[in-house]
mmCIF file with all atom_site columns, C-alpha atoms in Angstrom:
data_model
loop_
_atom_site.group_PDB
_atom_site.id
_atom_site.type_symbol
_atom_site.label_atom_id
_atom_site.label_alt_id
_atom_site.label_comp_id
_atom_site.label_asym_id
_atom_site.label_entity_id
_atom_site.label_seq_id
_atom_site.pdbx_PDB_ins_code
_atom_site.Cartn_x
_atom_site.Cartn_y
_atom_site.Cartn_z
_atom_site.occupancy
_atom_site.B_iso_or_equiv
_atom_site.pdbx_formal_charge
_atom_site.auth_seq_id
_atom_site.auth_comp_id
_atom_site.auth_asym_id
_atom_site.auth_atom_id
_atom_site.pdbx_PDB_model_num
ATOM 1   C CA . UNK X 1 1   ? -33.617 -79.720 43.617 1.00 88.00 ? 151 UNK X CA 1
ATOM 2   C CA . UNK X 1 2   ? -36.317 -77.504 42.087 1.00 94.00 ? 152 UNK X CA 1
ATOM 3   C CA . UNK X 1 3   ? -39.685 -77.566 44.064 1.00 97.00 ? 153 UNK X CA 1
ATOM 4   C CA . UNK X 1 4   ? -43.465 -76.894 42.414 1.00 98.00 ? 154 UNK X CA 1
ATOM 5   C CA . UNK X 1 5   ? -45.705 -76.190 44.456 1.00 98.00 ? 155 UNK X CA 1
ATOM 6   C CA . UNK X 1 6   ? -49.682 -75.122 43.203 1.00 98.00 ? 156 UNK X CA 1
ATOM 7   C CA . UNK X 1 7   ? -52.672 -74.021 45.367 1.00 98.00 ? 157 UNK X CA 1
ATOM 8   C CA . UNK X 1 8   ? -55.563 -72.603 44.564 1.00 98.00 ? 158 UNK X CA 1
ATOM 9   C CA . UNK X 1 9   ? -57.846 -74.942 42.471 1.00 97.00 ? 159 UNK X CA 1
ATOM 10  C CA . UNK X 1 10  ? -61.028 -76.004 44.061 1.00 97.00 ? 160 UNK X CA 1
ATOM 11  C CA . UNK X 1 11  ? -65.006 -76.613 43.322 1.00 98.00 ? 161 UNK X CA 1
ATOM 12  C CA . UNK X 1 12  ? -66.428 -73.474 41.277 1.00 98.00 ? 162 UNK X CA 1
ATOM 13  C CA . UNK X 1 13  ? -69.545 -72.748 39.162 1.00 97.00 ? 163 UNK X CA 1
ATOM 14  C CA . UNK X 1 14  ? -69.570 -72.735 35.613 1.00 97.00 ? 164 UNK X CA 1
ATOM 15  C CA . UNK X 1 15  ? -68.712 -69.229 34.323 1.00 97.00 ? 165 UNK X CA 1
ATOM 16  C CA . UNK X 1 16  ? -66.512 -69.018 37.806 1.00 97.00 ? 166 UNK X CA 1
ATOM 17  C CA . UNK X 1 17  ? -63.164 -67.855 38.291 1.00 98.00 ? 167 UNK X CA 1
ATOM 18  C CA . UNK X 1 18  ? -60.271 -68.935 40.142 1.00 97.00 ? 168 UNK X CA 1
ATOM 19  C CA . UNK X 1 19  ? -56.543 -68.127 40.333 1.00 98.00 ? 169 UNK X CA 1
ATOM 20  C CA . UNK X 1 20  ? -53.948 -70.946 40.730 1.00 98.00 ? 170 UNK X CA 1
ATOM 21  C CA . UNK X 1 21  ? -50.573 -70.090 42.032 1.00 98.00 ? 171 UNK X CA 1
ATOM 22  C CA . UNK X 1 22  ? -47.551 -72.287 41.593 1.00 98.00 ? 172 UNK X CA 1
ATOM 23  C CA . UNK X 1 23  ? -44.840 -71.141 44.110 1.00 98.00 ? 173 UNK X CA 1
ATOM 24  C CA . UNK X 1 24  ? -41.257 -72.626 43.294 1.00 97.00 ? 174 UNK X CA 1
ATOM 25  C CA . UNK X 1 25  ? -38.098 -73.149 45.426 1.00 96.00 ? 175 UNK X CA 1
ATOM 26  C CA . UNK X 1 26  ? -34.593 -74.629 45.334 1.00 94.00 ? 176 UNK X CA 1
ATOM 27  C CA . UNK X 1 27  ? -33.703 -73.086 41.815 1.00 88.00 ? 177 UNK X CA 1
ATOM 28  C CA . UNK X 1 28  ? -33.267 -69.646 39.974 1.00 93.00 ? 178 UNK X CA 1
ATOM 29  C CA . UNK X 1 29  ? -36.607 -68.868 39.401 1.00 94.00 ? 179 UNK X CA 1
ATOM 30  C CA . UNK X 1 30  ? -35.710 -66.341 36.739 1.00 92.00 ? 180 UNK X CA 1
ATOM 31  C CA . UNK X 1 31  ? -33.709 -68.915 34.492 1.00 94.00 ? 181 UNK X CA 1
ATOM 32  C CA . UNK X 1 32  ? -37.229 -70.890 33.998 1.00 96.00 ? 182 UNK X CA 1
ATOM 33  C CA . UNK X 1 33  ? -40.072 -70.904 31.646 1.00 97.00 ? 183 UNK X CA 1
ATOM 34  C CA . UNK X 1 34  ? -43.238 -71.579 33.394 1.00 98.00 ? 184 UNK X CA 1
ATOM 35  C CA . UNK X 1 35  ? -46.252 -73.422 32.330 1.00 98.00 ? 185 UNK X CA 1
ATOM 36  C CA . UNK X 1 36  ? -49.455 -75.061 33.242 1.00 98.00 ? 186 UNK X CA 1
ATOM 37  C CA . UNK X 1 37  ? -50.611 -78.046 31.641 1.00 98.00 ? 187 UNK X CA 1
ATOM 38  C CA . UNK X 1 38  ? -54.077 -79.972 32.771 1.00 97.00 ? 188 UNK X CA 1
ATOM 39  C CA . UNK X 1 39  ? -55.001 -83.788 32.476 1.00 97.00 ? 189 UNK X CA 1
ATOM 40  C CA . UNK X 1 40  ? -58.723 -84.579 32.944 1.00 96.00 ? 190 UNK X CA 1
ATOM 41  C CA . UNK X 1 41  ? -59.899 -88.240 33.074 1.00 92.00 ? 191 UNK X CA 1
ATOM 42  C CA . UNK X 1 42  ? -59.178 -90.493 30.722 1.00 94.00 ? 192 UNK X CA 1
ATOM 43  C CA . UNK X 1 43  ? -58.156 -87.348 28.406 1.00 96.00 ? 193 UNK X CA 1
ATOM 44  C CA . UNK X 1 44  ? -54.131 -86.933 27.762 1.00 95.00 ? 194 UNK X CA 1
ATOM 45  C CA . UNK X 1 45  ? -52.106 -84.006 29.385 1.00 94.00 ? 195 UNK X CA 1
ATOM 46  C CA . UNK X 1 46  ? -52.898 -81.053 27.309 1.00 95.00 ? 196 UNK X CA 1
ATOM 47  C CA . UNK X 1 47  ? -50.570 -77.475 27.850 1.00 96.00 ? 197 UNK X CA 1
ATOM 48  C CA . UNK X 1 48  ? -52.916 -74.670 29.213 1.00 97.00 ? 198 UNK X CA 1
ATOM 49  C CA . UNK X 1 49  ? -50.377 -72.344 29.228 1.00 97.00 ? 199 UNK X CA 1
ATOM 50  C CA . UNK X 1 50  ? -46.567 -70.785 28.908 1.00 98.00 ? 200 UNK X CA 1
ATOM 51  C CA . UNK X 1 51  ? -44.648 -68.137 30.004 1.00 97.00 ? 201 UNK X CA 1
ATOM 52  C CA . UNK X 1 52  ? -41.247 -67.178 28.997 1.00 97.00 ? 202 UNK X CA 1
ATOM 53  C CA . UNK X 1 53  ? -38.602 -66.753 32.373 1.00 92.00 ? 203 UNK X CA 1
ATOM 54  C CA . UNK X 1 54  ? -38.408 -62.940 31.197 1.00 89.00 ? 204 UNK X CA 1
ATOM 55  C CA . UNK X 1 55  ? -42.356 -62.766 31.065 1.00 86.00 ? 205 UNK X CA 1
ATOM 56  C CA . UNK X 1 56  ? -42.333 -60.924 27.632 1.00 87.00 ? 206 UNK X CA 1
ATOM 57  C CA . UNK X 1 57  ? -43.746 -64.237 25.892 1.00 94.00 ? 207 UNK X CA 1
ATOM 58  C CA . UNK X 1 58  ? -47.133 -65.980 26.432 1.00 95.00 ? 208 UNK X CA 1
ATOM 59  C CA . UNK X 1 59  ? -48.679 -69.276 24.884 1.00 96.00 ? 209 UNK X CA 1
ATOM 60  C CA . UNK X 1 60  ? -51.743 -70.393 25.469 1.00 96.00 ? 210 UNK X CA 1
ATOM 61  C CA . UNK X 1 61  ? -53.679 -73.347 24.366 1.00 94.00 ? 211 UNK X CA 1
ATOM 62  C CA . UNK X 1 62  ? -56.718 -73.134 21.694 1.00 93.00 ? 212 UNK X CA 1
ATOM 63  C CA . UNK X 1 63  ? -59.365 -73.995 24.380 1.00 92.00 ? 213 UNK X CA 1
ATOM 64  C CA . UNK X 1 64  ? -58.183 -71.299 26.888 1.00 92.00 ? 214 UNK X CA 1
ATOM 65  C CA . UNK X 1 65  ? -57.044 -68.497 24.777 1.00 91.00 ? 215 UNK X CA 1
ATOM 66  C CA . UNK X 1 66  ? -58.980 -65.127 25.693 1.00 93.00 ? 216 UNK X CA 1
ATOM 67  C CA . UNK X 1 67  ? -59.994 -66.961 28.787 1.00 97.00 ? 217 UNK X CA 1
ATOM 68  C CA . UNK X 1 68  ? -57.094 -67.743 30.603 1.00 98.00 ? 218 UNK X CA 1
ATOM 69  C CA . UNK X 1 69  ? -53.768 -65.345 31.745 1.00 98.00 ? 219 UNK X CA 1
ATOM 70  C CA . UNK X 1 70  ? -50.579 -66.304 32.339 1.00 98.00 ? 220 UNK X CA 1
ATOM 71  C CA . UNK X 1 71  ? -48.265 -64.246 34.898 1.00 97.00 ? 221 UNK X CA 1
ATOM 72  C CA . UNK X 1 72  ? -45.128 -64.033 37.179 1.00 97.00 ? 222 UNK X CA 1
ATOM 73  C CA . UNK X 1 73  ? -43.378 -62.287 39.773 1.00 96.00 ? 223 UNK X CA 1
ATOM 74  C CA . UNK X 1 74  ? -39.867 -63.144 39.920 1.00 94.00 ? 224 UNK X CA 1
ATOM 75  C CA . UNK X 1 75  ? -39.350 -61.314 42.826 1.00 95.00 ? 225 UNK X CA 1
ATOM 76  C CA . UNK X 1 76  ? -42.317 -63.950 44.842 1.00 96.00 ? 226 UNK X CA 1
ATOM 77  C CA . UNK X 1 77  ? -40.788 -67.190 42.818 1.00 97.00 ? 227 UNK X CA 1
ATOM 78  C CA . UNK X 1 78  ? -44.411 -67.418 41.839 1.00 97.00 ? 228 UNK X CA 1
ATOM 79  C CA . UNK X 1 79  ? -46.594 -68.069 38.819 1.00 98.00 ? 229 UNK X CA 1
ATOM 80  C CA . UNK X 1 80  ? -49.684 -67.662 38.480 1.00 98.00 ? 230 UNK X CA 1
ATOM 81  C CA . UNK X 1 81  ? -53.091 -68.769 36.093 1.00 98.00 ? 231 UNK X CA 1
ATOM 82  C CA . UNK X 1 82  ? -56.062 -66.720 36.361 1.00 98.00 ? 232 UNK X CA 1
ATOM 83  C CA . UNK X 1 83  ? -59.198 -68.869 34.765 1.00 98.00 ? 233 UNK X CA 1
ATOM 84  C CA . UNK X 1 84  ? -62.191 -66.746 34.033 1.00 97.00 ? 234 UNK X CA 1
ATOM 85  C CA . UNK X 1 85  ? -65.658 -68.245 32.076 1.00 97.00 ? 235 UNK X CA 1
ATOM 86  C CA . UNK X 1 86  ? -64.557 -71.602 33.146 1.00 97.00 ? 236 UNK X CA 1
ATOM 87  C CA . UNK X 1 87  ? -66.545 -74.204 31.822 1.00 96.00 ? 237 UNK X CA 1
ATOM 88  C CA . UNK X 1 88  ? -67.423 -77.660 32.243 1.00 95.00 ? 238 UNK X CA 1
ATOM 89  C CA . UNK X 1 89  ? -64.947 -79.231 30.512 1.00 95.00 ? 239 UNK X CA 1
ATOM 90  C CA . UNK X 1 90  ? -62.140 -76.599 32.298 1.00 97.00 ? 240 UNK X CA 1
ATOM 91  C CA . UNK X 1 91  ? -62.468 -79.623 35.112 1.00 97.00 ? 241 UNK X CA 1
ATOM 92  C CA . UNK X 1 92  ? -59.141 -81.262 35.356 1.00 98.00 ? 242 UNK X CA 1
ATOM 93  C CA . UNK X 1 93  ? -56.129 -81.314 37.286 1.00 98.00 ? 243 UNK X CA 1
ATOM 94  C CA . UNK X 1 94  ? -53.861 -78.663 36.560 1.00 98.00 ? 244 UNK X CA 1
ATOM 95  C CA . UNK X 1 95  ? -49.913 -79.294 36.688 1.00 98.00 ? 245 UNK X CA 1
ATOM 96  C CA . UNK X 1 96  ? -47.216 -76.585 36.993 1.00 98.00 ? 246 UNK X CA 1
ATOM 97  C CA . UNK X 1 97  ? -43.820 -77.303 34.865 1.00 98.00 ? 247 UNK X CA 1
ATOM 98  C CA . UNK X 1 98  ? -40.507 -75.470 34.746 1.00 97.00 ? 248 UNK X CA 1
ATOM 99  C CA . UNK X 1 99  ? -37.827 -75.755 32.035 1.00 96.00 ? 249 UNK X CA 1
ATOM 100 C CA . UNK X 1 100 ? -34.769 -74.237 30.905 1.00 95.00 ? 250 UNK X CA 1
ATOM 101 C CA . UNK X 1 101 ? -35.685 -74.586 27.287 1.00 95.00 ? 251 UNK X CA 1
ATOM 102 C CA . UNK X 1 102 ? -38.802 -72.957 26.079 1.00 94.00 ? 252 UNK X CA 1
ATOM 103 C CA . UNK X 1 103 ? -39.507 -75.006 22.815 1.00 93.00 ? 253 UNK X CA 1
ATOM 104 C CA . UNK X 1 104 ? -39.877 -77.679 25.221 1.00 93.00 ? 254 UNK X CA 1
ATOM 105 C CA . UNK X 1 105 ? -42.177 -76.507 27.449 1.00 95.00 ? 255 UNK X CA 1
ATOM 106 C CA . UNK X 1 106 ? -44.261 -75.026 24.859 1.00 93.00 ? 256 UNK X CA 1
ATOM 107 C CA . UNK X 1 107 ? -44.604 -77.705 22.736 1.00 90.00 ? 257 UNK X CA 1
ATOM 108 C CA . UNK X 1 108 ? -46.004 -79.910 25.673 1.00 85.00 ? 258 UNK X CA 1
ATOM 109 C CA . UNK X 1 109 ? -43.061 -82.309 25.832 1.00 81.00 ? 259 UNK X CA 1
ATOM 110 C CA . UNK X 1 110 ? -41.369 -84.060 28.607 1.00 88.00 ? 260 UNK X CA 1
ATOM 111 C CA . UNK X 1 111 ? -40.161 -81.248 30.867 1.00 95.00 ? 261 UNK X CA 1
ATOM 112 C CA . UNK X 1 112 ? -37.096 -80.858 33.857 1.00 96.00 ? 262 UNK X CA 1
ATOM 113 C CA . UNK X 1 113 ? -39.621 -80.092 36.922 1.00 97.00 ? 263 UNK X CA 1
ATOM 114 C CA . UNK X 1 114 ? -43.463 -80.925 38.059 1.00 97.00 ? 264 UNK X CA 1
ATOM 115 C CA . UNK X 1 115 ? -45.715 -80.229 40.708 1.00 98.00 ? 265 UNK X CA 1
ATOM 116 C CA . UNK X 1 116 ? -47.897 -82.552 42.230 1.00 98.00 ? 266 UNK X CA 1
ATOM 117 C CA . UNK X 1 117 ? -50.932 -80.807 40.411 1.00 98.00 ? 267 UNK X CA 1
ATOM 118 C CA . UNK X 1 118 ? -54.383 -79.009 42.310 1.00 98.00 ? 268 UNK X CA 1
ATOM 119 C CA . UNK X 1 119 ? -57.775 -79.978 40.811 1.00 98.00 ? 269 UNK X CA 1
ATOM 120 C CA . UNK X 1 120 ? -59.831 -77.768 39.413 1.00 98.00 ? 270 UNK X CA 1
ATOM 121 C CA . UNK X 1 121 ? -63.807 -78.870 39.060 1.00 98.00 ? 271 UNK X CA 1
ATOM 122 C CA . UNK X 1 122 ? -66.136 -76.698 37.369 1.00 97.00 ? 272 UNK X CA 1
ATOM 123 C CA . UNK X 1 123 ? -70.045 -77.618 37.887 1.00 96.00 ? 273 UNK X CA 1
ATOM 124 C CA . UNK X 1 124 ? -72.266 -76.907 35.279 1.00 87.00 ? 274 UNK X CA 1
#
């Protein structure tokens, strides 16, 4: 069974930074896209960002592109998101998600693994 688990997120400043690391065990690390999605209150689950299991493709989301990078060791099982300028409405919790299939992943739908999520709140 295929473990997610995130640290990292916290209380920071507006225009703060942070970097969120989602370590994964019980699977092939390397045979996984990765990707962060958020959910703040009340708001549907929105993907932040995606990265391909060879790490040669990126997505990102329209409200975190320039903002946000997506990485990975393979060698760690480890992904991580580093959120720079982070803004009020950044505040959320933030969700890591594996899948075999990137299309899936990408395109926010119902993917094979979750973690338990790490909140991120941004004061303005």
């Amino acid at each position: 069974q295929v473990q997610l688990v995130e640290s990292g997120g916290g209380l920071v400043q507006s225009g703060g930074s942070l970097r969120l690391s989602c370590a994964v065990s019980g699977g092939t690390f390397s045979r996984y896209n990765m990707g962060w999605f958020r959910q703040a209150p009340g708001k549907e689950r929105e993907v932040v960002a995606v990265i391909k299991w060879s790490g040669g493709t990126t997505y990102y989301g329209d409200s975190v592109e320039g903002r946000f990078t997506i990485s990975r060791d393979n060698a760690k099982n480890t992904v991580y998101l580093q959120v720079n300028s982070l803004k009020a409405e950044d505040t959320a919790a933030y969700y890591c998600a594996a899948d075999r299939y990137y299309g899936r992943i990408a395109g926010g739908g119902e993917v094979e693994y979750w973690g338990k999520g790490t909140l991120v709140t941004v004061s303005s």
